[in-house]
């Protein structure tokens, strides 16, 4: 029997969080990932988290809080990516109605790098009717947003970029040795110089694609070719590296209006 997919929402705690949360509750979410500021002593976030988790617990909705730097776009992209990887077997809905500019951009980019499978949706909530006597929202309108696919380097190029950023500056021959040890390049040299074959392999499959995307640059120092990351490459490496430590949650609970089940 095929396990039922969970309806998983990702919401940043910022702005009108109660409005955004109510939309997730109304759409019968099974699990909610909350993004909160890394300064856990902030009373506003702490109070909101307590109220949100209490509300979700009363409806048997699992909640998970992720503390992060609200201003660091690359790290927000990485966090969004890691949550999507964690929940990749489920239907994932990323709400950008709350959150600051960095969170909205970061979560949209994370979604854009995973939308081939069709199970990652970005949506916004808009107010419907308002009860004028008490200013309470009676209804929510949920709008699915079309987030274009963001072209990313392949896995080996991403891992190679992380190594280049670690080294800051590195010769091609040394980089080839590191990438061979990490099994990022696996040449099968025939007759001739094995290092030369490795460097040729690396040039065509790693260096040239990364340079074309603006992630690295090359300079020649004497007879050596030196590779170093650009500022864009340094930022990208933050979310191209190993996944962050998002704890695995054991869940066996069973798409947004239209796609969201009634």
PDB file of C-alpha atoms in Angstrom:
ATOM      1  CA  UNK A   1       0.000   0.000   0.000  1.00  0.00           C
ATOM      2  CA  UNK A   2       1.399   3.393  -1.035  1.00  0.00           C
ATOM      3  CA  UNK A   3       1.833   5.714   1.984  1.00  0.00           C
ATOM      4  CA  UNK A   4      -0.348   8.825   1.908  1.00  0.00           C
ATOM      5  CA  UNK A   5       1.576  12.011   1.222  1.00  0.00           C
ATOM      6  CA  UNK A   6       1.553  14.620   3.968  1.00  0.00           C
ATOM      7  CA  UNK A   7       0.601  18.235   3.298  1.00  0.00           C
ATOM      8  CA  UNK A   8       3.633  20.112   4.587  1.00  0.00           C
ATOM      9  CA  UNK A   9       3.716  23.906   4.867  1.00  0.00           C
ATOM     10  CA  UNK A  10       6.765  26.149   5.292  1.00  0.00           C
ATOM     11  CA  UNK A  11       6.079  29.528   6.922  1.00  0.00           C
ATOM     12  CA  UNK A  12       8.415  32.311   8.072  1.00  0.00           C
ATOM     13  CA  UNK A  13       7.551  33.890  11.422  1.00  0.00           C
ATOM     14  CA  UNK A  14       7.455  37.536  10.455  1.00  0.00           C
ATOM     15  CA  UNK A  15       4.816  40.037   9.382  1.00  0.00           C
ATOM     16  CA  UNK A  16       1.232  38.826   9.600  1.00  0.00           C
ATOM     17  CA  UNK A  17       2.026  35.291  10.738  1.00  0.00           C
ATOM     18  CA  UNK A  18      -1.438  34.621  12.162  1.00  0.00           C
ATOM     19  CA  UNK A  19      -2.980  35.283   8.760  1.00  0.00           C
ATOM     20  CA  UNK A  20      -0.494  32.965   7.037  1.00  0.00           C
ATOM     21  CA  UNK A  21      -0.877  30.281   9.685  1.00  0.00           C
ATOM     22  CA  UNK A  22      -4.673  30.389   9.483  1.00  0.00           C
ATOM     23  CA  UNK A  23      -4.456  29.647   5.749  1.00  0.00           C
ATOM     24  CA  UNK A  24      -2.360  26.531   6.487  1.00  0.00           C
ATOM     25  CA  UNK A  25      -4.837  25.397   9.145  1.00  0.00           C
ATOM     26  CA  UNK A  26      -7.783  26.028   6.836  1.00  0.00           C
ATOM     27  CA  UNK A  27      -6.144  23.953   4.106  1.00  0.00           C
ATOM     28  CA  UNK A  28      -5.772  21.030   6.522  1.00  0.00           C
ATOM     29  CA  UNK A  29      -1.981  20.967   6.822  1.00  0.00           C
ATOM     30  CA  UNK A  30      -0.459  17.831   8.363  1.00  0.00           C
ATOM     31  CA  UNK A  31       2.847  19.421   9.311  1.00  0.00           C
ATOM     32  CA  UNK A  32       4.238  22.964   9.495  1.00  0.00           C
ATOM     33  CA  UNK A  33       7.875  24.080   9.390  1.00  0.00           C
ATOM     34  CA  UNK A  34       8.300  27.473  11.069  1.00  0.00           C
ATOM     35  CA  UNK A  35      11.269  29.721  10.300  1.00  0.00           C
ATOM     36  CA  UNK A  36      12.158  31.882  13.317  1.00  0.00           C
ATOM     37  CA  UNK A  37      14.935  34.391  14.041  1.00  0.00           C
ATOM     38  CA  UNK A  38      18.101  32.901  15.490  1.00  0.00           C
ATOM     39  CA  UNK A  39      17.873  35.212  18.527  1.00  0.00           C
ATOM     40  CA  UNK A  40      15.630  32.939  20.593  1.00  0.00           C
ATOM     41  CA  UNK A  41      15.342  35.514  23.365  1.00  0.00           C
ATOM     42  CA  UNK A  42      13.203  37.809  21.222  1.00  0.00           C
ATOM     43  CA  UNK A  43       9.871  37.901  23.015  1.00  0.00           C
ATOM     44  CA  UNK A  44       7.796  38.447  19.877  1.00  0.00           C
ATOM     45  CA  UNK A  45       9.017  35.290  18.121  1.00  0.00           C
ATOM     46  CA  UNK A  46       8.991  33.257  21.334  1.00  0.00           C
ATOM     47  CA  UNK A  47       5.408  34.240  22.094  1.00  0.00           C
ATOM     48  CA  UNK A  48       4.264  33.547  18.532  1.00  0.00           C
ATOM     49  CA  UNK A  49       5.940  30.136  18.488  1.00  0.00           C
ATOM     50  CA  UNK A  50       4.217  29.172  21.724  1.00  0.00           C
ATOM     51  CA  UNK A  51       0.800  30.255  20.424  1.00  0.00           C
ATOM     52  CA  UNK A  52       1.321  28.594  17.036  1.00  0.00           C
ATOM     53  CA  UNK A  53       2.496  25.266  18.428  1.00  0.00           C
ATOM     54  CA  UNK A  54      -0.364  25.220  20.943  1.00  0.00           C
ATOM     55  CA  UNK A  55      -2.889  25.877  18.175  1.00  0.00           C
ATOM     56  CA  UNK A  56      -1.326  23.217  15.938  1.00  0.00           C
ATOM     57  CA  UNK A  57      -1.135  20.638  18.731  1.00  0.00           C
ATOM     58  CA  UNK A  58      -4.857  21.024  19.376  1.00  0.00           C
ATOM     59  CA  UNK A  59      -5.450  20.055  15.721  1.00  0.00           C
ATOM     60  CA  UNK A  60      -2.888  17.216  15.678  1.00  0.00           C
ATOM     61  CA  UNK A  61      -0.600  19.145  13.330  1.00  0.00           C
ATOM     62  CA  UNK A  62       3.109  18.500  13.785  1.00  0.00           C
ATOM     63  CA  UNK A  63       5.301  21.608  14.032  1.00  0.00           C
ATOM     64  CA  UNK A  64       9.047  22.005  13.667  1.00  0.00           C
ATOM     65  CA  UNK A  65      10.897  25.276  14.357  1.00  0.00           C
ATOM     66  CA  UNK A  66      14.091  26.245  12.499  1.00  0.00           C
ATOM     67  CA  UNK A  67      16.139  29.133  13.948  1.00  0.00           C
ATOM     68  CA  UNK A  68      18.130  31.064  11.364  1.00  0.00           C
ATOM     69  CA  UNK A  69      19.585  34.438  10.382  1.00  0.00           C
ATOM     70  CA  UNK A  70      16.647  36.286   8.805  1.00  0.00           C
ATOM     71  CA  UNK A  71      18.964  38.489   6.739  1.00  0.00           C
ATOM     72  CA  UNK A  72      21.263  35.866   5.160  1.00  0.00           C
ATOM     73  CA  UNK A  73      19.750  34.913   1.785  1.00  0.00           C
ATOM     74  CA  UNK A  74      22.191  32.063   0.913  1.00  0.00           C
ATOM     75  CA  UNK A  75      21.617  30.411   4.294  1.00  0.00           C
ATOM     76  CA  UNK A  76      17.849  30.839   3.956  1.00  0.00           C
ATOM     77  CA  UNK A  77      18.028  29.176   0.515  1.00  0.00           C
ATOM     78  CA  UNK A  78      20.004  26.347   2.098  1.00  0.00           C
ATOM     79  CA  UNK A  79      17.534  25.946   4.935  1.00  0.00           C
ATOM     80  CA  UNK A  80      14.621  25.905   2.467  1.00  0.00           C
ATOM     81  CA  UNK A  81      16.478  23.364   0.340  1.00  0.00           C
ATOM     82  CA  UNK A  82      17.145  21.134   3.347  1.00  0.00           C
ATOM     83  CA  UNK A  83      13.498  21.206   4.433  1.00  0.00           C
ATOM     84  CA  UNK A  84      12.430  20.284   0.888  1.00  0.00           C
ATOM     85  CA  UNK A  85      14.934  17.409   0.842  1.00  0.00           C
ATOM     86  CA  UNK A  86      13.671  16.222   4.211  1.00  0.00           C
ATOM     87  CA  UNK A  87      10.052  16.292   3.031  1.00  0.00           C
ATOM     88  CA  UNK A  88      10.678  15.252  -0.588  1.00  0.00           C
ATOM     89  CA  UNK A  89       8.200  12.335  -0.389  1.00  0.00           C
ATOM     90  CA  UNK A  90       5.376  14.717   0.604  1.00  0.00           C
ATOM     91  CA  UNK A  91       3.491  17.656  -0.944  1.00  0.00           C
ATOM     92  CA  UNK A  92       5.297  20.840   0.091  1.00  0.00           C
ATOM     93  CA  UNK A  93       3.668  24.280   0.169  1.00  0.00           C
ATOM     94  CA  UNK A  94       5.858  27.325   0.767  1.00  0.00           C
ATOM     95  CA  UNK A  95       3.962  30.372   1.993  1.00  0.00           C
ATOM     96  CA  UNK A  96       5.557  33.721   1.125  1.00  0.00           C
ATOM     97  CA  UNK A  97       2.779  35.886   2.563  1.00  0.00           C
ATOM     98  CA  UNK A  98       4.798  36.415   5.738  1.00  0.00           C
ATOM     99  CA  UNK A  99       8.514  36.895   6.118  1.00  0.00           C
ATOM    100  CA  UNK A 100      10.902  39.670   5.245  1.00  0.00           C
ATOM    101  CA  UNK A 101      12.404  40.268   1.798  1.00  0.00           C
ATOM    102  CA  UNK A 102      15.382  37.956   2.419  1.00  0.00           C
ATOM    103  CA  UNK A 103      13.115  35.104   3.548  1.00  0.00           C
ATOM    104  CA  UNK A 104      10.749  35.511   0.590  1.00  0.00           C
ATOM    105  CA  UNK A 105      13.613  35.563  -1.930  1.00  0.00           C
ATOM    106  CA  UNK A 106      15.433  32.686  -0.228  1.00  0.00           C
ATOM    107  CA  UNK A 107      12.402  30.403  -0.005  1.00  0.00           C
ATOM    108  CA  UNK A 108      11.357  31.162  -3.597  1.00  0.00           C
ATOM    109  CA  UNK A 109      14.865  30.306  -4.834  1.00  0.00           C
ATOM    110  CA  UNK A 110      14.878  27.076  -2.811  1.00  0.00           C
ATOM    111  CA  UNK A 111      11.546  26.081  -4.345  1.00  0.00           C
ATOM    112  CA  UNK A 112      12.728  27.029  -7.836  1.00  0.00           C
ATOM    113  CA  UNK A 113      15.568  24.531  -7.624  1.00  0.00           C
ATOM    114  CA  UNK A 114      13.214  21.638  -6.815  1.00  0.00           C
ATOM    115  CA  UNK A 115      10.106  22.164  -8.901  1.00  0.00           C
ATOM    116  CA  UNK A 116      10.769  19.437 -11.493  1.00  0.00           C
ATOM    117  CA  UNK A 117       8.952  16.835  -9.420  1.00  0.00           C
ATOM    118  CA  UNK A 118       5.791  18.931  -9.156  1.00  0.00           C
ATOM    119  CA  UNK A 119       5.419  18.423  -5.399  1.00  0.00           C
ATOM    120  CA  UNK A 120       6.801  21.839  -4.382  1.00  0.00           C
ATOM    121  CA  UNK A 121       4.403  24.788  -4.627  1.00  0.00           C
ATOM    122  CA  UNK A 122       4.880  28.418  -3.650  1.00  0.00           C
ATOM    123  CA  UNK A 123       1.718  30.278  -2.676  1.00  0.00           C
ATOM    124  CA  UNK A 124       0.526  33.530  -1.188  1.00  0.00           C
ATOM    125  CA  UNK A 125      -2.506  34.215   0.965  1.00  0.00           C
ATOM    126  CA  UNK A 126      -4.739  37.151   0.271  1.00  0.00           C
ATOM    127  CA  UNK A 127      -7.581  38.437   2.446  1.00  0.00           C
ATOM    128  CA  UNK A 128     -11.097  37.662   1.374  1.00  0.00           C
ATOM    129  CA  UNK A 129     -14.167  39.071   3.101  1.00  0.00           C
ATOM    130  CA  UNK A 130     -13.613  41.044   6.267  1.00  0.00           C
ATOM    131  CA  UNK A 131     -16.167  41.244   9.028  1.00  0.00           C
ATOM    132  CA  UNK A 132     -16.249  45.027   9.562  1.00  0.00           C
ATOM    133  CA  UNK A 133     -17.677  44.814  13.069  1.00  0.00           C
ATOM    134  CA  UNK A 134     -14.700  42.899  14.460  1.00  0.00           C
ATOM    135  CA  UNK A 135     -12.144  43.242  11.671  1.00  0.00           C
ATOM    136  CA  UNK A 136     -11.842  39.464  11.476  1.00  0.00           C
ATOM    137  CA  UNK A 137     -11.080  37.640   8.252  1.00  0.00           C
ATOM    138  CA  UNK A 138     -13.895  35.315   7.216  1.00  0.00           C
ATOM    139  CA  UNK A 139     -12.179  33.725   4.257  1.00  0.00           C
ATOM    140  CA  UNK A 140      -8.776  33.326   2.647  1.00  0.00           C
ATOM    141  CA  UNK A 141      -7.872  33.348  -1.011  1.00  0.00           C
ATOM    142  CA  UNK A 142      -4.886  31.172  -1.825  1.00  0.00           C
ATOM    143  CA  UNK A 143      -2.946  31.987  -4.969  1.00  0.00           C
ATOM    144  CA  UNK A 144      -0.447  29.475  -6.394  1.00  0.00           C
ATOM    145  CA  UNK A 145       2.580  31.272  -7.819  1.00  0.00           C
ATOM    146  CA  UNK A 146       4.501  30.089 -10.857  1.00  0.00           C
ATOM    147  CA  UNK A 147       8.154  29.989  -9.769  1.00  0.00           C
ATOM    148  CA  UNK A 148      10.441  29.345 -12.766  1.00  0.00           C
ATOM    149  CA  UNK A 149      13.012  26.584 -12.614  1.00  0.00           C
ATOM    150  CA  UNK A 150      16.382  27.986 -11.543  1.00  0.00           C
ATOM    151  CA  UNK A 151      19.236  26.383 -13.529  1.00  0.00           C
ATOM    152  CA  UNK A 152      21.801  24.968 -11.113  1.00  0.00           C
ATOM    153  CA  UNK A 153      25.148  23.260 -11.639  1.00  0.00           C
ATOM    154  CA  UNK A 154      25.040  19.460 -11.466  1.00  0.00           C
ATOM    155  CA  UNK A 155      25.958  17.635  -8.258  1.00  0.00           C
ATOM    156  CA  UNK A 156      29.676  17.211  -9.041  1.00  0.00           C
ATOM    157  CA  UNK A 157      30.029  20.870 -10.007  1.00  0.00           C
ATOM    158  CA  UNK A 158      28.316  21.934  -6.769  1.00  0.00           C
ATOM    159  CA  UNK A 159      30.593  19.747  -4.634  1.00  0.00           C
ATOM    160  CA  UNK A 160      33.661  20.972  -6.523  1.00  0.00           C
ATOM    161  CA  UNK A 161      32.648  24.589  -5.919  1.00  0.00           C
ATOM    162  CA  UNK A 162      32.430  23.894  -2.176  1.00  0.00           C
ATOM    163  CA  UNK A 163      36.011  22.545  -2.250  1.00  0.00           C
ATOM    164  CA  UNK A 164      37.260  25.575  -4.215  1.00  0.00           C
ATOM    165  CA  UNK A 165      35.662  27.964  -1.703  1.00  0.00           C
ATOM    166  CA  UNK A 166      37.268  26.052   1.197  1.00  0.00           C
ATOM    167  CA  UNK A 167      40.716  26.418  -0.391  1.00  0.00           C
ATOM    168  CA  UNK A 168      40.182  30.079  -1.458  1.00  0.00           C
ATOM    169  CA  UNK A 169      42.907  29.726  -4.118  1.00  0.00           C
ATOM    170  CA  UNK A 170      43.997  26.419  -5.567  1.00  0.00           C
ATOM    171  CA  UNK A 171      45.993  25.119  -8.517  1.00  0.00           C
ATOM    172  CA  UNK A 172      44.295  22.898 -11.061  1.00  0.00           C
ATOM    173  CA  UNK A 173      46.560  19.943 -10.281  1.00  0.00           C
ATOM    174  CA  UNK A 174      45.854  20.128  -6.533  1.00  0.00           C
ATOM    175  CA  UNK A 175      42.129  20.543  -7.173  1.00  0.00           C
ATOM    176  CA  UNK A 176      42.164  17.470  -9.445  1.00  0.00           C
ATOM    177  CA  UNK A 177      43.780  15.442  -6.627  1.00  0.00           C
ATOM    178  CA  UNK A 178      41.128  16.581  -4.115  1.00  0.00           C
ATOM    179  CA  UNK A 179      38.246  15.876  -6.504  1.00  0.00           C
ATOM    180  CA  UNK A 180      39.605  12.396  -7.240  1.00  0.00           C
ATOM    181  CA  UNK A 181      39.853  11.625  -3.509  1.00  0.00           C
ATOM    182  CA  UNK A 182      36.242  12.796  -3.077  1.00  0.00           C
ATOM    183  CA  UNK A 183      35.135  10.738  -6.126  1.00  0.00           C
ATOM    184  CA  UNK A 184      33.827  13.934  -7.711  1.00  0.00           C
ATOM    185  CA  UNK A 185      35.831  13.158 -10.840  1.00  0.00           C
ATOM    186  CA  UNK A 186      36.534   9.532 -11.697  1.00  0.00           C
ATOM    187  CA  UNK A 187      38.643   9.422 -14.846  1.00  0.00           C
ATOM    188  CA  UNK A 188      39.676   6.117 -16.360  1.00  0.00           C
ATOM    189  CA  UNK A 189      43.044   7.036 -17.866  1.00  0.00           C
ATOM    190  CA  UNK A 190      44.516   4.991 -20.655  1.00  0.00           C
ATOM    191  CA  UNK A 191      48.108   5.346 -21.802  1.00  0.00           C
ATOM    192  CA  UNK A 192      49.643   8.645 -20.826  1.00  0.00           C
ATOM    193  CA  UNK A 193      49.803  10.945 -17.832  1.00  0.00           C
ATOM    194  CA  UNK A 194      47.013  10.169 -15.323  1.00  0.00           C
ATOM    195  CA  UNK A 195      47.146  13.707 -13.854  1.00  0.00           C
ATOM    196  CA  UNK A 196      46.817  15.240 -17.293  1.00  0.00           C
ATOM    197  CA  UNK A 197      43.764  13.074 -18.003  1.00  0.00           C
ATOM    198  CA  UNK A 198      42.254  14.113 -14.645  1.00  0.00           C
ATOM    199  CA  UNK A 199      42.827  17.810 -15.352  1.00  0.00           C
ATOM    200  CA  UNK A 200      41.333  17.483 -18.834  1.00  0.00           C
ATOM    201  CA  UNK A 201      38.303  15.712 -17.353  1.00  0.00           C
ATOM    202  CA  UNK A 202      37.980  18.431 -14.702  1.00  0.00           C
ATOM    203  CA  UNK A 203      38.337  21.259 -17.229  1.00  0.00           C
ATOM    204  CA  UNK A 204      35.448  20.101 -19.393  1.00  0.00           C
ATOM    205  CA  UNK A 205      33.104  18.798 -16.673  1.00  0.00           C
ATOM    206  CA  UNK A 206      33.804  21.128 -13.728  1.00  0.00           C
ATOM    207  CA  UNK A 207      35.910  24.227 -14.435  1.00  0.00           C
ATOM    208  CA  UNK A 208      34.376  25.464 -17.670  1.00  0.00           C
ATOM    209  CA  UNK A 209      30.709  25.104 -16.533  1.00  0.00           C
ATOM    210  CA  UNK A 210      31.410  26.841 -13.187  1.00  0.00           C
ATOM    211  CA  UNK A 211      33.352  29.637 -14.881  1.00  0.00           C
ATOM    212  CA  UNK A 212      30.578  30.144 -17.437  1.00  0.00           C
ATOM    213  CA  UNK A 213      28.039  30.529 -14.607  1.00  0.00           C
ATOM    214  CA  UNK A 214      30.267  33.149 -12.925  1.00  0.00           C
ATOM    215  CA  UNK A 215      31.067  31.043  -9.830  1.00  0.00           C
ATOM    216  CA  UNK A 216      34.863  30.855 -10.309  1.00  0.00           C
ATOM    217  CA  UNK A 217      37.676  32.615 -12.166  1.00  0.00           C
ATOM    218  CA  UNK A 218      41.076  31.466 -13.417  1.00  0.00           C
ATOM    219  CA  UNK A 219      44.438  33.232 -13.396  1.00  0.00           C
ATOM    220  CA  UNK A 220      47.848  32.056 -14.563  1.00  0.00           C
ATOM    221  CA  UNK A 221      50.782  32.363 -12.149  1.00  0.00           C
ATOM    222  CA  UNK A 222      53.960  31.208 -13.843  1.00  0.00           C
ATOM    223  CA  UNK A 223      53.142  27.785 -15.281  1.00  0.00           C
ATOM    224  CA  UNK A 224      50.289  27.157 -12.854  1.00  0.00           C
ATOM    225  CA  UNK A 225      46.611  27.800 -13.449  1.00  0.00           C
ATOM    226  CA  UNK A 226      45.036  29.090 -10.229  1.00  0.00           C
ATOM    227  CA  UNK A 227      41.310  28.726  -9.533  1.00  0.00           C
ATOM    228  CA  UNK A 228      39.487  30.946  -7.045  1.00  0.00           C
ATOM    229  CA  UNK A 229      35.806  31.568  -6.293  1.00  0.00           C
ATOM    230  CA  UNK A 230      33.969  34.771  -7.168  1.00  0.00           C
ATOM    231  CA  UNK A 231      31.758  36.467  -4.560  1.00  0.00           C
ATOM    232  CA  UNK A 232      28.773  34.852  -6.311  1.00  0.00           C
ATOM    233  CA  UNK A 233      30.472  31.461  -6.021  1.00  0.00           C
ATOM    234  CA  UNK A 234      31.137  31.975  -2.312  1.00  0.00           C
ATOM    235  CA  UNK A 235      27.469  32.783  -1.688  1.00  0.00           C
ATOM    236  CA  UNK A 236      26.311  29.823  -3.773  1.00  0.00           C
ATOM    237  CA  UNK A 237      28.589  27.393  -1.942  1.00  0.00           C
ATOM    238  CA  UNK A 238      26.684  28.045   1.281  1.00  0.00           C
ATOM    239  CA  UNK A 239      23.688  26.095  -0.004  1.00  0.00           C
ATOM    240  CA  UNK A 240      25.580  23.752  -2.340  1.00  0.00           C
ATOM    241  CA  UNK A 241      27.393  22.038   0.536  1.00  0.00           C
ATOM    242  CA  UNK A 242      26.256  19.264   2.826  1.00  0.00           C
ATOM    243  CA  UNK A 243      22.738  19.553   4.167  1.00  0.00           C
ATOM    244  CA  UNK A 244      22.133  21.293   7.457  1.00  0.00           C
ATOM    245  CA  UNK A 245      21.183  19.290  10.489  1.00  0.00           C
ATOM    246  CA  UNK A 246      17.417  19.207  10.089  1.00  0.00           C
ATOM    247  CA  UNK A 247      16.268  16.408  12.412  1.00  0.00           C
ATOM    248  CA  UNK A 248      14.326  13.552  10.846  1.00  0.00           C
ATOM    249  CA  UNK A 249      10.804  13.268  12.232  1.00  0.00           C
ATOM    250  CA  UNK A 250       8.914   9.982  12.245  1.00  0.00           C
ATOM    251  CA  UNK A 251       5.472  10.727  10.842  1.00  0.00           C
ATOM    252  CA  UNK A 252       2.843   8.503   9.338  1.00  0.00           C
ATOM    253  CA  UNK A 253      -0.056  10.925   8.927  1.00  0.00           C
ATOM    254  CA  UNK A 254      -1.894  10.925   5.886  1.00  0.00           C
ATOM    255  CA  UNK A 255      -3.167  19.695  -2.185  1.00  0.00           C
ATOM    256  CA  UNK A 256      -3.915  23.850  -1.341  1.00  0.00           C
ATOM    257  CA  UNK A 257      -7.547  24.553  -2.433  1.00  0.00           C
ATOM    258  CA  UNK A 258      -8.010  22.808  -5.709  1.00  0.00           C
ATOM    259  CA  UNK A 259      -4.664  21.158  -5.050  1.00  0.00           C
ATOM    260  CA  UNK A 260      -5.415  21.487  -1.309  1.00  0.00           C
ATOM    261  CA  UNK A 261      -7.781  18.744  -0.246  1.00  0.00           C
ATOM    262  CA  UNK A 262     -11.067  19.648   1.434  1.00  0.00           C
TER     263      UNK A 262
END
